[in-house]
């Protein structure tokens, strides 16, 4: 049962343009959402998060949007840089599963110079 | 402050063998979670330990087990290895089970031949 879905396995963007990574979830009890970035041979690192009581959170070039009615969140990166090329994981926590964090399958972002 | 340390980083086993992976969390972090990462499947939750007690468990067979020691270090064990167990095993720690952000180690890459 895939409770957190990232339907795009990969995304290619030109340097300086906007990158939009999408994520859908099925469990309406999730109350906290996070994005992690992963480079090869390293563990995922926390990027940005949002509580279910908000619809937007911004941190520098990164903004996360949450649409609770659609059970959808997205990560916007503006402007995209070649160093942003990595795998991005969407994650959610809360609900009947306690505080365990459920991850999506990831989206590989390529930023072309 | 030292990060999450996982050992060994790489290992090769044959079918039917068993393996033990180790994780030392960030000092002061009492919760340790384990995830399996395979291509296309993202990070699959294995289990979480807090104060030496298993708090959450994912949908993995009983061949996958874990434990946590009084110093919060954790081990996971996989018995009777199968080819499909080849994966990157990631450990993550947080201060307690209610904290939202996980800090990951670099992972242990297991190859089963």
Tab-separated table of N, CA and C in Angstrom, chain B residues 56-105:
chain	number	residue	atom	x	y	z
B	56	UNK	N	7.508	0.896	16.082
B	56	UNK	CA	6.765	0.741	14.839
B	56	UNK	C	7.435	-0.329	14.004
B	57	UNK	N	6.650	-0.965	13.151
B	57	UNK	CA	7.202	-2.011	12.299
B	57	UNK	C	6.573	-1.910	10.922
B	58	UNK	N	7.370	-2.096	9.888
B	58	UNK	CA	6.866	-2.080	8.529
B	58	UNK	C	6.452	-3.472	8.089
B	59	UNK	N	6.130	-3.602	6.809
B	59	UNK	CA	5.631	-4.857	6.262
B	59	UNK	C	6.751	-5.714	5.678
B	60	UNK	N	7.631	-6.151	6.501
B	60	UNK	CA	8.721	-7.019	6.083
B	60	UNK	C	8.594	-8.360	6.805
B	61	UNK	N	9.103	-9.432	6.171
B	61	UNK	CA	8.998	-10.757	6.814
B	61	UNK	C	9.831	-10.827	8.087
B	62	UNK	N	9.563	-11.870	8.865
B	62	UNK	CA	10.235	-12.035	10.140
B	62	UNK	C	11.735	-12.238	10.040
B	63	UNK	N	12.233	-12.483	8.825
B	63	UNK	CA	13.691	-12.624	8.648
B	63	UNK	C	14.421	-11.311	8.985
B	64	UNK	N	13.674	-10.234	8.949
B	64	UNK	CA	14.246	-8.919	9.269
B	64	UNK	C	13.953	-8.611	10.735
B	65	UNK	N	14.979	-8.378	11.501
B	65	UNK	CA	14.790	-8.080	12.915
B	65	UNK	C	15.773	-7.005	13.333
B	66	UNK	N	15.520	-6.450	14.484
B	66	UNK	CA	16.415	-5.406	14.972
B	66	UNK	C	16.417	-5.367	16.474
B	67	UNK	N	17.286	-4.532	17.002
B	67	UNK	CA	17.296	-4.291	18.435
B	67	UNK	C	18.016	-2.980	18.698
B	68	UNK	N	17.797	-2.480	19.894
B	68	UNK	CA	18.463	-1.243	20.287
B	68	UNK	C	19.059	-1.449	21.673
B	69	UNK	N	20.232	-0.904	21.864
B	69	UNK	CA	20.935	-1.057	23.122
B	69	UNK	C	20.707	0.165	24.013
B	70	UNK	N	21.152	0.056	25.239
B	70	UNK	CA	20.905	1.130	26.216
B	70	UNK	C	21.601	2.432	25.827
B	71	UNK	N	22.629	2.366	25.001
B	71	UNK	CA	23.299	3.597	24.555
B	71	UNK	C	22.697	4.112	23.248
B	72	UNK	N	21.545	3.584	22.880
B	72	UNK	CA	20.766	3.964	21.684
B	72	UNK	C	21.329	3.406	20.382
B	73	UNK	N	22.488	2.792	20.405
B	73	UNK	CA	22.981	2.137	19.193
B	73	UNK	C	22.019	1.026	18.800
B	74	UNK	N	21.916	0.820	17.485
B	74	UNK	CA	20.956	-0.175	17.017
B	74	UNK	C	21.626	-1.115	16.027
B	75	UNK	N	21.109	-2.309	15.954
B	75	UNK	CA	21.525	-3.290	14.960
B	75	UNK	C	20.290	-3.829	14.263
B	76	UNK	N	20.463	-4.168	12.988
B	76	UNK	CA	19.409	-4.918	12.315
B	76	UNK	C	20.034	-6.183	11.741
B	77	UNK	N	19.250	-7.226	11.715
B	77	UNK	CA	19.709	-8.526	11.264
B	77	UNK	C	18.772	-9.052	10.183
B	78	UNK	N	19.359	-9.613	9.155
B	78	UNK	CA	18.561	-10.284	8.128
B	78	UNK	C	19.067	-11.721	8.043
B	79	UNK	N	18.174	-12.659	8.279
B	79	UNK	CA	18.571	-14.062	8.230
B	79	UNK	C	18.132	-14.683	6.907
B	80	UNK	N	18.731	-15.811	6.571
B	80	UNK	CA	18.390	-16.556	5.358
B	80	UNK	C	18.257	-15.605	4.166
B	81	UNK	N	19.337	-14.972	3.838
B	81	UNK	CA	19.327	-13.940	2.811
B	81	UNK	C	18.826	-14.452	1.472
B	82	UNK	N	18.070	-13.586	0.796
B	82	UNK	CA	17.573	-13.867	-0.551
B	82	UNK	C	18.155	-12.814	-1.498
B	83	UNK	N	18.133	-13.145	-2.803
B	83	UNK	CA	18.673	-12.203	-3.785
B	83	UNK	C	17.978	-10.850	-3.698
B	84	UNK	N	16.680	-10.866	-3.429
B	84	UNK	CA	15.898	-9.635	-3.362
B	84	UNK	C	16.216	-8.762	-2.168
B	85	UNK	N	17.039	-9.259	-1.268
B	85	UNK	CA	17.428	-8.448	-0.110
B	85	UNK	C	18.559	-7.484	-0.450
B	86	UNK	N	19.105	-7.626	-1.647
B	86	UNK	CA	20.149	-6.687	-2.088
B	86	UNK	C	19.565	-5.285	-2.127
B	87	UNK	N	20.163	-4.376	-1.389
B	87	UNK	CA	19.601	-3.038	-1.256
B	87	UNK	C	20.556	-2.168	-0.457
B	88	UNK	N	20.190	-0.903	-0.377
B	88	UNK	CA	20.872	0.026	0.518
B	88	UNK	C	20.037	0.107	1.789
B	89	UNK	N	20.633	-0.188	2.914
B	89	UNK	CA	19.921	-0.133	4.193
B	89	UNK	C	20.348	1.135	4.919
B	90	UNK	N	19.353	1.960	5.181
B	90	UNK	CA	19.589	3.262	5.776
B	90	UNK	C	19.068	3.301	7.206
B	91	UNK	N	19.864	3.898	8.047
B	91	UNK	CA	19.483	4.117	9.434
B	91	UNK	C	19.284	5.618	9.626
B	92	UNK	N	18.311	5.992	10.432
B	92	UNK	CA	18.069	7.406	10.706
B	92	UNK	C	17.762	7.575	12.182
B	93	UNK	N	18.201	8.688	12.727
B	93	UNK	CA	17.911	8.932	14.141
B	93	UNK	C	17.189	10.264	14.318
B	94	UNK	N	16.493	10.375	15.430
B	94	UNK	CA	15.874	11.629	15.849
B	94	UNK	C	15.825	11.636	17.364
B	95	UNK	N	15.565	12.804	17.918
B	95	UNK	CA	15.650	12.937	19.372
B	95	UNK	C	14.676	11.988	20.068
B	96	UNK	N	13.436	11.971	19.575
B	96	UNK	CA	12.447	11.037	20.108
B	96	UNK	C	11.465	10.700	19.006
B	97	UNK	N	10.541	9.828	19.296
B	97	UNK	CA	9.613	9.366	18.257
B	97	UNK	C	8.666	10.449	17.786
B	98	UNK	N	8.546	11.543	18.562
B	98	UNK	CA	7.644	12.615	18.166
B	98	UNK	C	8.294	13.673	17.302
B	99	UNK	N	9.611	13.658	17.224
B	99	UNK	CA	10.311	14.636	16.378
B	99	UNK	C	10.070	14.294	14.916
B	100	UNK	N	9.996	15.311	14.088
B	100	UNK	CA	9.619	15.071	12.703
B	100	UNK	C	10.785	14.827	11.755
B	101	UNK	N	11.918	15.432	12.030
B	101	UNK	CA	13.019	15.359	11.073
B	101	UNK	C	13.961	14.213	11.415
B	102	UNK	N	14.209	13.373	10.430
B	102	UNK	CA	15.152	12.269	10.567
B	102	UNK	C	16.514	12.695	10.039
B	103	UNK	N	17.559	12.258	10.713
B	103	UNK	CA	18.922	12.440	10.216
B	103	UNK	C	19.459	11.073	9.824
B	104	UNK	N	19.825	10.957	8.564
B	104	UNK	CA	20.228	9.661	8.031
B	104	UNK	C	21.736	9.459	8.056
B	105	UNK	N	22.115	8.195	8.150
B	105	UNK	CA	23.484	7.801	7.898
B	105	UNK	C	23.685	7.590	6.405
